[in-house]
Amino acid sequence: MDQLTTTQLMTIILPLAVVQLVLMITAIVVCARAEQTRGPKWMWILIILFFSLVGSILFFLVGRKQS
Amino acid sequence: MTMGIRQWFVLYRKEQLELVRSYKLLWVPLVFILYGAMQPVMSYFLPDILAHAGNLPPGAVISIPKPTASEVMAQTLGQFNTIGLLILSLSVMGIISAERSSGLTSMILVKPISYLSFVAAKWAAMALLVIIAFAGGFGAALYYTTALFDSVDWLNSLYAYLLFSLWLCLAGSLTIFFSSWLRSGAAAAACSLGVAALLALTASAFPHALAFSPGMLPQLAYSQYGAAASEGHLAASVATTIVLILALQFAASTLLRRRPSIDAL
């Protein structure tokens, strides 16, 4: 196992962090703009913020009401 | 016939719009990209993670054989066979049953529209989602495997991508079929995952008798990366899968014709 420099580590981790951030921000925006969510809106925002990946997936799967 | 095609295209445009409006076309590919990248990155950092986990006597040396690039790709496909299938089924499950409970289906189907083009339009939207999302996930896996481990054979990767996409499409078709049969979307997702698991299990348990089963597809995809050579006949499995996908669409449209709407009981 060769030692990685910080730069190399960043090039590995950074794109994934960006993708996850985009997913999270999308979920928060959709949640904030939704007319109705299944359950209180502030709860969903907290879930998305605290469990970013799983929380966003959960919100998209069960949090949105069919308009 | 041309009339039917035009009708299908109009319905398909509606479904495509629905994919965009429900943000599925955005979040499912993003999630697939993350899961595709996760396996190679985790495999790469595993020795570090174990070393930092502590509770080792000083001087202990951990030597984990570094997996080959092909092994990592095969493992990633295995991940998609669980998490990927689950996310796909759950995001597709409402595609018919939600519309039926809201009465939208009966409104659409009052117009002179063939049930088959209605189902086929939904199927095409699902296939589009699968192809785009899995291209993202597979691409991310390929990128990280090549960057962190070694390059893999391009042609084999293409075959693996196509075979596995077909397998995911079959799972989606099962979800659409159960979605047009059962009242609840969750039940449709559960049934389709169960049937997919059953297909894969029986195929791996009786590889000789079921050499042309659709359940062979994931194994055929793994074997592109030199995993245990599977007994399956590639062409035969692909053919039976396509036939099964078509049969499921016919069955779904027949079921809808009998019960277009669910009366709220």
CSV table of C-alpha atoms in Angstrom, one decimal:
chain,number,residue,atom,x,y,z
A,1,MET,CA,0.0,0.0,0.0
A,2,ASP,CA,1.8,3.1,-1.2
A,3,GLN,CA,1.3,6.3,0.8
A,4,LEU,CA,-1.1,8.7,-0.9
A,5,THR,CA,-0.5,12.4,-1.0
A,6,THR,CA,-3.3,14.7,0.1
A,7,THR,CA,-3.7,15.8,-3.4
A,8,GLN,CA,-4.3,12.3,-4.7
A,9,LEU,CA,-6.7,11.6,-1.9
A,10,MET,CA,-8.6,14.8,-2.8
A,11,THR,CA,-8.9,13.8,-6.5
A,12,ILE,CA,-10.4,10.5,-5.4
A,13,ILE,CA,-12.8,11.8,-2.7
A,14,LEU,CA,-13.8,15.2,-4.1
A,15,PRO,CA,-15.9,14.1,-7.1
A,16,LEU,CA,-17.9,11.8,-4.9
A,17,ALA,CA,-18.4,14.5,-2.3
A,18,VAL,CA,-19.7,16.8,-5.1
A,19,VAL,CA,-22.1,14.3,-6.4
A,20,GLN,CA,-23.4,13.6,-2.9
A,21,LEU,CA,-23.8,17.4,-2.3
A,22,VAL,CA,-25.7,17.8,-5.5
A,23,LEU,CA,-28.1,15.0,-4.5
A,24,MET,CA,-28.5,16.5,-1.1
A,25,ILE,CA,-29.2,20.1,-2.3
A,26,THR,CA,-31.6,18.8,-4.9
A,27,ALA,CA,-33.5,16.9,-2.2
A,28,ILE,CA,-33.6,20.0,0.1
A,29,VAL,CA,-34.8,22.3,-2.8
A,30,VAL,CA,-37.5,19.8,-3.9
A,31,CYS,CA,-38.6,19.4,-0.2
A,32,ALA,CA,-38.7,23.1,0.4
A,33,ARG,CA,-40.7,23.8,-2.7
A,34,ALA,CA,-43.1,20.9,-2.4
A,35,GLU,CA,-46.7,21.9,-1.6
A,36,GLN,CA,-47.1,18.9,0.6
A,37,THR,CA,-44.8,16.2,2.0
A,38,ARG,CA,-45.7,13.0,3.8
A,39,GLY,CA,-45.0,14.1,7.3
A,40,PRO,CA,-43.8,17.4,8.5
A,41,LYS,CA,-41.5,19.3,6.2
A,42,TRP,CA,-39.0,20.3,8.9
A,43,MET,CA,-38.6,16.6,9.8
A,44,TRP,CA,-37.6,15.8,6.2
A,45,ILE,CA,-35.2,18.7,6.0
A,46,LEU,CA,-33.5,17.4,9.1
A,47,ILE,CA,-33.4,13.8,7.8
A,48,ILE,CA,-31.8,14.9,4.5
A,49,LEU,CA,-29.3,17.1,6.3
A,50,PHE,CA,-28.2,14.4,8.9
A,51,PHE,CA,-28.4,11.3,6.7
A,52,SER,CA,-27.3,12.9,3.5
A,53,LEU,CA,-27.2,10.0,1.1
A,54,VAL,CA,-29.8,7.6,2.7
A,55,GLY,CA,-31.9,10.6,3.8
A,56,SER,CA,-32.1,12.0,0.3
A,57,ILE,CA,-33.0,8.6,-1.2
A,58,LEU,CA,-35.7,8.1,1.4
A,59,PHE,CA,-37.1,11.5,0.8
A,60,PHE,CA,-37.4,10.9,-3.0
A,61,LEU,CA,-38.9,7.5,-2.5
A,62,VAL,CA,-41.5,8.1,0.3
A,63,GLY,CA,-41.5,11.8,1.2
A,64,ARG,CA,-43.2,13.2,-1.8
A,65,LYS,CA,-46.9,13.2,-2.2
A,66,GLN,CA,-48.5,12.6,-5.6
A,67,SER,CA,-50.0,15.9,-6.7
B,1,MET,CA,-50.3,0.3,-37.1
B,2,THR,CA,-48.7,3.7,-37.7
B,3,MET,CA,-51.6,5.1,-35.6
B,4,GLY,CA,-50.6,2.8,-32.7
B,5,ILE,CA,-47.0,4.0,-33.0
B,6,ARG,CA,-48.0,7.6,-32.9
B,7,GLN,CA,-50.2,7.0,-30.0
B,8,TRP,CA,-47.4,5.2,-28.2
B,9,PHE,CA,-45.1,8.1,-28.8
B,10,VAL,CA,-47.5,10.7,-27.4
B,11,LEU,CA,-47.9,8.5,-24.3
B,12,TYR,CA,-44.2,8.0,-24.1
B,13,ARG,CA,-43.6,11.8,-24.1
B,14,LYS,CA,-45.9,12.1,-21.2
B,15,GLU,CA,-44.0,9.4,-19.3
B,16,GLN,CA,-40.7,11.0,-20.1
B,17,LEU,CA,-42.0,14.3,-18.8
B,18,GLU,CA,-43.2,12.5,-15.7
B,19,LEU,CA,-39.7,11.1,-15.1
B,20,VAL,CA,-38.2,14.7,-15.3
B,21,ARG,CA,-41.0,16.2,-13.2
B,22,SER,CA,-40.6,13.7,-10.4
B,23,TYR,CA,-36.8,14.3,-10.5
B,24,LYS,CA,-36.3,10.5,-11.0
B,25,LEU,CA,-34.1,11.2,-14.0
B,26,LEU,CA,-31.8,13.2,-11.7
B,27,TRP,CA,-31.7,11.4,-8.4
B,28,VAL,CA,-31.6,7.8,-9.6
B,29,PRO,CA,-28.5,8.3,-11.8
B,30,LEU,CA,-26.8,10.3,-9.0
B,31,VAL,CA,-27.4,7.5,-6.5
B,32,PHE,CA,-26.2,4.9,-9.0
B,33,ILE,CA,-23.0,6.9,-9.6
B,34,LEU,CA,-22.3,7.0,-5.9
B,35,TYR,CA,-22.9,3.3,-5.4
B,36,GLY,CA,-20.8,2.4,-8.5
B,37,ALA,CA,-17.9,4.4,-7.2
B,38,MET,CA,-18.2,3.2,-3.6
B,39,GLN,CA,-17.1,-0.4,-4.1
B,40,PRO,CA,-13.7,0.4,-5.8
B,41,VAL,CA,-12.9,3.2,-3.4
B,42,MET,CA,-13.8,1.0,-0.4
B,43,SER,CA,-11.7,-1.9,-1.7
B,44,TYR,CA,-8.8,0.4,-2.2
B,45,PHE,CA,-8.9,1.9,1.3
B,46,LEU,CA,-9.8,-1.3,3.2
B,47,PRO,CA,-6.2,-1.9,4.5
B,48,ASP,CA,-6.1,1.7,5.8
B,49,ILE,CA,-9.5,1.4,7.4
B,50,LEU,CA,-8.5,-1.8,9.2
B,51,ALA,CA,-5.2,-0.4,10.3
B,52,HIS,CA,-6.9,2.7,11.8
B,53,ALA,CA,-9.6,0.5,13.4
B,54,GLY,CA,-7.1,-0.2,16.2
B,55,ASN,CA,-7.3,-3.2,18.6
B,56,LEU,CA,-4.3,-4.7,16.9
B,57,PRO,CA,-1.2,-5.7,18.9
B,58,PRO,CA,1.8,-3.4,18.0
B,59,GLY,CA,3.9,-4.8,15.2
B,60,ALA,CA,1.0,-6.8,13.7
B,61,VAL,CA,1.1,-6.7,10.0
B,62,ILE,CA,-2.1,-6.9,8.0
B,63,SER,CA,-1.6,-8.2,4.5
B,64,ILE,CA,-4.8,-8.3,2.5
B,65,PRO,CA,-4.2,-9.4,-1.0
B,66,LYS,CA,-5.1,-6.5,-3.3
B,67,PRO,CA,-8.0,-7.5,-5.5
B,68,THR,CA,-7.5,-7.3,-9.2
B,69,ALA,CA,-9.4,-4.8,-11.3
B,70,SER,CA,-11.6,-7.5,-12.7
B,71,GLU,CA,-12.5,-8.7,-9.2
B,72,VAL,CA,-13.5,-5.2,-8.1
B,73,MET,CA,-15.7,-4.8,-11.2
B,74,ALA,CA,-17.4,-8.1,-10.5
B,75,GLN,CA,-18.0,-7.1,-6.9
B,76,THR,CA,-19.4,-3.8,-8.0
B,77,LEU,CA,-21.9,-5.6,-10.3
B,78,GLY,CA,-22.8,-7.7,-7.2
B,79,GLN,CA,-23.6,-4.5,-5.3
B,80,PHE,CA,-25.9,-3.3,-8.1
B,81,ASN,CA,-27.6,-6.7,-8.0
B,82,THR,CA,-28.8,-5.9,-4.5
B,83,ILE,CA,-28.9,-2.1,-3.8
B,84,GLY,CA,-29.4,-1.2,-7.5
B,85,LEU,CA,-32.4,-3.6,-7.9
B,86,LEU,CA,-33.9,-2.3,-4.7
B,87,ILE,CA,-33.7,1.4,-5.7
B,88,LEU,CA,-34.9,0.7,-9.2
B,89,SER,CA,-37.9,-1.3,-8.1
B,90,LEU,CA,-38.9,1.3,-5.4
B,91,SER,CA,-38.6,4.2,-7.9
B,92,VAL,CA,-40.6,2.4,-10.6
B,93,MET,CA,-43.3,0.8,-8.3
B,94,GLY,CA,-45.7,3.7,-8.4
B,95,ILE,CA,-45.7,3.9,-12.2
B,96,ILE,CA,-49.1,2.3,-12.6
B,97,SER,CA,-50.6,1.6,-9.2
B,98,ALA,CA,-50.3,5.2,-8.0
B,99,GLU,CA,-52.0,6.5,-11.1
B,100,ARG,CA,-54.7,3.8,-10.8
B,101,SER,CA,-55.6,4.7,-7.2
B,102,SER,CA,-55.8,8.4,-8.2
B,103,GLY,CA,-58.1,7.5,-11.0
B,104,LEU,CA,-55.8,9.0,-13.7
B,105,THR,CA,-55.5,5.7,-15.5
B,106,SER,CA,-59.3,5.4,-16.1
B,107,MET,CA,-59.3,9.0,-17.3
B,108,ILE,CA,-56.6,8.2,-19.8
B,109,LEU,CA,-58.0,4.9,-20.9
B,110,VAL,CA,-61.5,6.3,-21.5
B,111,LYS,CA,-60.0,7.7,-24.7
B,112,PRO,CA,-59.5,5.2,-27.5
B,113,ILE,CA,-56.0,4.1,-26.6
B,114,SER,CA,-54.7,0.6,-26.7
B,115,TYR,CA,-53.8,-0.7,-23.4
B,116,LEU,CA,-50.6,-2.2,-24.9
B,117,SER,CA,-49.3,1.1,-26.0
B,118,PHE,CA,-50.1,2.5,-22.6
B,119,VAL,CA,-48.0,-0.2,-20.9
B,120,ALA,CA,-45.3,-0.1,-23.6
B,121,ALA,CA,-44.9,3.7,-23.1
B,122,LYS,CA,-44.4,3.2,-19.3
B,123,TRP,CA,-41.9,0.4,-20.1
B,124,ALA,CA,-39.9,2.6,-22.4
B,125,ALA,CA,-39.7,5.3,-19.8
B,126,MET,CA,-38.5,2.7,-17.3
B,127,ALA,CA,-35.9,1.4,-19.8
B,128,LEU,CA,-34.6,4.9,-20.4
B,129,LEU,CA,-34.2,5.4,-16.7
B,130,VAL,CA,-32.3,2.1,-16.3
B,131,ILE,CA,-30.0,2.7,-19.2
B,132,ILE,CA,-29.1,6.3,-18.1
B,133,ALA,CA,-28.8,5.5,-14.4
B,134,PHE,CA,-26.8,2.3,-14.9
B,135,ALA,CA,-24.5,4.0,-17.5
B,136,GLY,CA,-23.7,6.5,-14.7
B,137,GLY,CA,-23.1,3.9,-12.1
B,138,PHE,CA,-21.1,1.6,-14.3
B,139,GLY,CA,-19.1,4.5,-15.7
B,140,ALA,CA,-18.2,5.6,-12.2
B,141,ALA,CA,-17.2,2.1,-11.2
B,142,LEU,CA,-15.1,1.7,-14.4
B,143,TYR,CA,-13.4,5.1,-13.8
B,144,TYR,CA,-12.5,4.5,-10.2
B,145,THR,CA,-11.4,0.9,-10.9
B,146,THR,CA,-9.1,2.0,-13.7
B,147,ALA,CA,-7.8,4.9,-11.6
B,148,LEU,CA,-7.1,3.0,-8.4
B,149,PHE,CA,-6.4,-0.5,-9.6
B,150,ASP,CA,-5.7,-1.3,-13.2
B,151,SER,CA,-7.4,-1.1,-16.6
B,152,VAL,CA,-10.0,-3.6,-17.5
B,153,ASP,CA,-10.9,-5.0,-20.9
B,154,TRP,CA,-13.2,-2.6,-22.8
B,155,LEU,CA,-15.1,-5.1,-24.8
B,156,ASN,CA,-15.8,-7.3,-21.8
B,157,SER,CA,-17.0,-4.3,-19.9
B,158,LEU,CA,-19.3,-3.4,-22.7
B,159,TYR,CA,-20.8,-6.9,-22.7
B,160,ALA,CA,-21.1,-6.8,-18.9
B,161,TYR,CA,-22.9,-3.4,-19.1
B,162,LEU,CA,-25.3,-4.6,-21.7
B,163,LEU,CA,-26.1,-7.9,-20.0
B,164,PHE,CA,-26.6,-6.3,-16.7
B,165,SER,CA,-28.8,-3.5,-18.2
B,166,LEU,CA,-31.0,-6.2,-19.7
B,167,TRP,CA,-31.2,-7.8,-16.2
B,168,LEU,CA,-32.2,-4.5,-14.6
B,169,CYS,CA,-34.8,-3.9,-17.4
B,170,LEU,CA,-36.3,-7.4,-16.6
B,171,ALA,CA,-36.6,-6.4,-13.0
B,172,GLY,CA,-38.3,-3.2,-14.0
B,173,SER,CA,-40.6,-5.1,-16.3
B,174,LEU,CA,-41.5,-7.3,-13.4
B,175,THR,CA,-42.2,-4.3,-11.3
B,176,ILE,CA,-44.5,-2.8,-14.0
B,177,PHE,CA,-46.3,-6.1,-14.3
B,178,PHE,CA,-47.0,-6.4,-10.6
B,179,SER,CA,-47.8,-2.7,-10.4
B,180,SER,CA,-50.6,-3.2,-12.9
B,181,TRP,CA,-51.9,-6.2,-11.0
B,182,LEU,CA,-51.6,-5.3,-7.3
B,183,ARG,CA,-53.1,-2.4,-5.6
B,184,SER,CA,-50.1,-1.3,-3.6
B,185,GLY,CA,-46.9,-0.1,-5.1
B,186,ALA,CA,-44.9,-1.5,-2.2
B,187,ALA,CA,-46.3,-5.0,-2.8
B,188,ALA,CA,-45.4,-4.7,-6.5
B,189,ALA,CA,-41.8,-3.8,-5.6
B,190,ALA,CA,-41.6,-6.6,-3.1
B,191,CYS,CA,-43.0,-9.2,-5.5
B,192,SER,CA,-40.8,-8.1,-8.4
B,193,LEU,CA,-37.7,-8.3,-6.2
B,194,GLY,CA,-38.8,-11.7,-4.9
B,195,VAL,CA,-39.2,-13.1,-8.4
B,196,ALA,CA,-35.9,-11.6,-9.6
B,197,ALA,CA,-34.2,-13.2,-6.6
B,198,LEU,CA,-35.9,-16.5,-7.3
B,199,LEU,CA,-34.8,-16.4,-10.9
B,200,ALA,CA,-31.2,-15.7,-10.0
B,201,LEU,CA,-31.2,-18.3,-7.2
B,202,THR,CA,-32.6,-21.1,-9.3
B,203,ALA,CA,-30.3,-20.3,-12.1
B,204,SER,CA,-27.2,-20.5,-9.9
B,205,ALA,CA,-28.5,-23.7,-8.2
B,206,PHE,CA,-29.3,-25.6,-11.4
B,207,PRO,CA,-26.9,-24.1,-13.9
B,208,HIS,CA,-27.2,-27.1,-16.3
B,209,ALA,CA,-31.0,-27.4,-16.4
B,210,LEU,CA,-31.6,-23.6,-16.4
B,211,ALA,CA,-28.7,-22.6,-18.7
B,212,PHE,CA,-31.0,-20.4,-20.7
B,213,SER,CA,-32.9,-18.9,-17.8
B,214,PRO,CA,-33.0,-15.1,-17.5
B,215,GLY,CA,-31.6,-15.6,-14.0
B,216,MET,CA,-28.3,-16.4,-15.7
B,217,LEU,CA,-27.8,-12.8,-16.8
B,218,PRO,CA,-26.1,-11.5,-13.6
B,219,GLN,CA,-23.7,-14.4,-13.6
B,220,LEU,CA,-23.0,-13.9,-17.3
B,221,ALA,CA,-22.2,-10.3,-16.6
B,222,TYR,CA,-19.9,-11.3,-13.7
B,223,SER,CA,-18.2,-13.9,-15.9
B,224,GLN,CA,-17.1,-11.2,-18.3
B,225,TYR,CA,-14.6,-10.3,-15.6
B,226,GLY,CA,-13.3,-13.9,-15.4
B,227,ALA,CA,-15.3,-14.8,-12.4
B,228,ALA,CA,-16.2,-18.5,-12.2
B,229,ALA,CA,-17.0,-19.4,-15.8
B,230,SER,CA,-20.7,-19.8,-15.9
B,231,GLU,CA,-22.5,-22.6,-17.6
B,232,GLY,CA,-25.0,-20.2,-19.2
B,233,HIS,CA,-25.7,-19.9,-22.9
B,234,LEU,CA,-25.4,-16.1,-23.5
B,235,ALA,CA,-27.5,-15.9,-26.6
B,236,ALA,CA,-30.2,-18.2,-25.2
B,237,SER,CA,-30.5,-16.3,-21.9
B,238,VAL,CA,-30.7,-13.0,-23.7
B,239,ALA,CA,-33.4,-14.4,-26.0
B,240,THR,CA,-35.6,-15.8,-23.2
B,241,THR,CA,-35.2,-12.5,-21.3
B,242,ILE,CA,-36.5,-10.5,-24.2
B,243,VAL,CA,-39.4,-12.9,-24.7
B,244,LEU,CA,-40.2,-12.7,-21.0
B,245,ILE,CA,-40.1,-8.9,-21.1
B,246,LEU,CA,-42.6,-8.8,-24.0
B,247,ALA,CA,-44.8,-11.4,-22.3
B,248,LEU,CA,-44.9,-9.4,-19.1
B,249,GLN,CA,-46.0,-6.3,-21.1
B,250,PHE,CA,-48.8,-8.3,-22.8
B,251,ALA,CA,-49.9,-9.7,-19.4
B,252,ALA,CA,-49.9,-6.3,-17.8
B,253,SER,CA,-52.0,-4.8,-20.6
B,254,THR,CA,-54.5,-7.7,-20.3
B,255,LEU,CA,-54.7,-7.2,-16.6
B,256,LEU,CA,-55.4,-3.5,-17.0
B,257,ARG,CA,-58.1,-4.1,-19.6
B,258,ARG,CA,-59.9,-6.2,-17.1
B,259,ARG,CA,-59.6,-3.8,-14.2
B,260,PRO,CA,-58.6,-0.3,-15.4
B,261,SER,CA,-59.3,1.5,-12.2
B,262,ILE,CA,-59.4,0.5,-8.6
B,263,ASP,CA,-62.5,1.6,-6.9
B,264,ALA,CA,-61.7,3.1,-3.5
B,265,LEU,CA,-63.1,0.5,-1.2
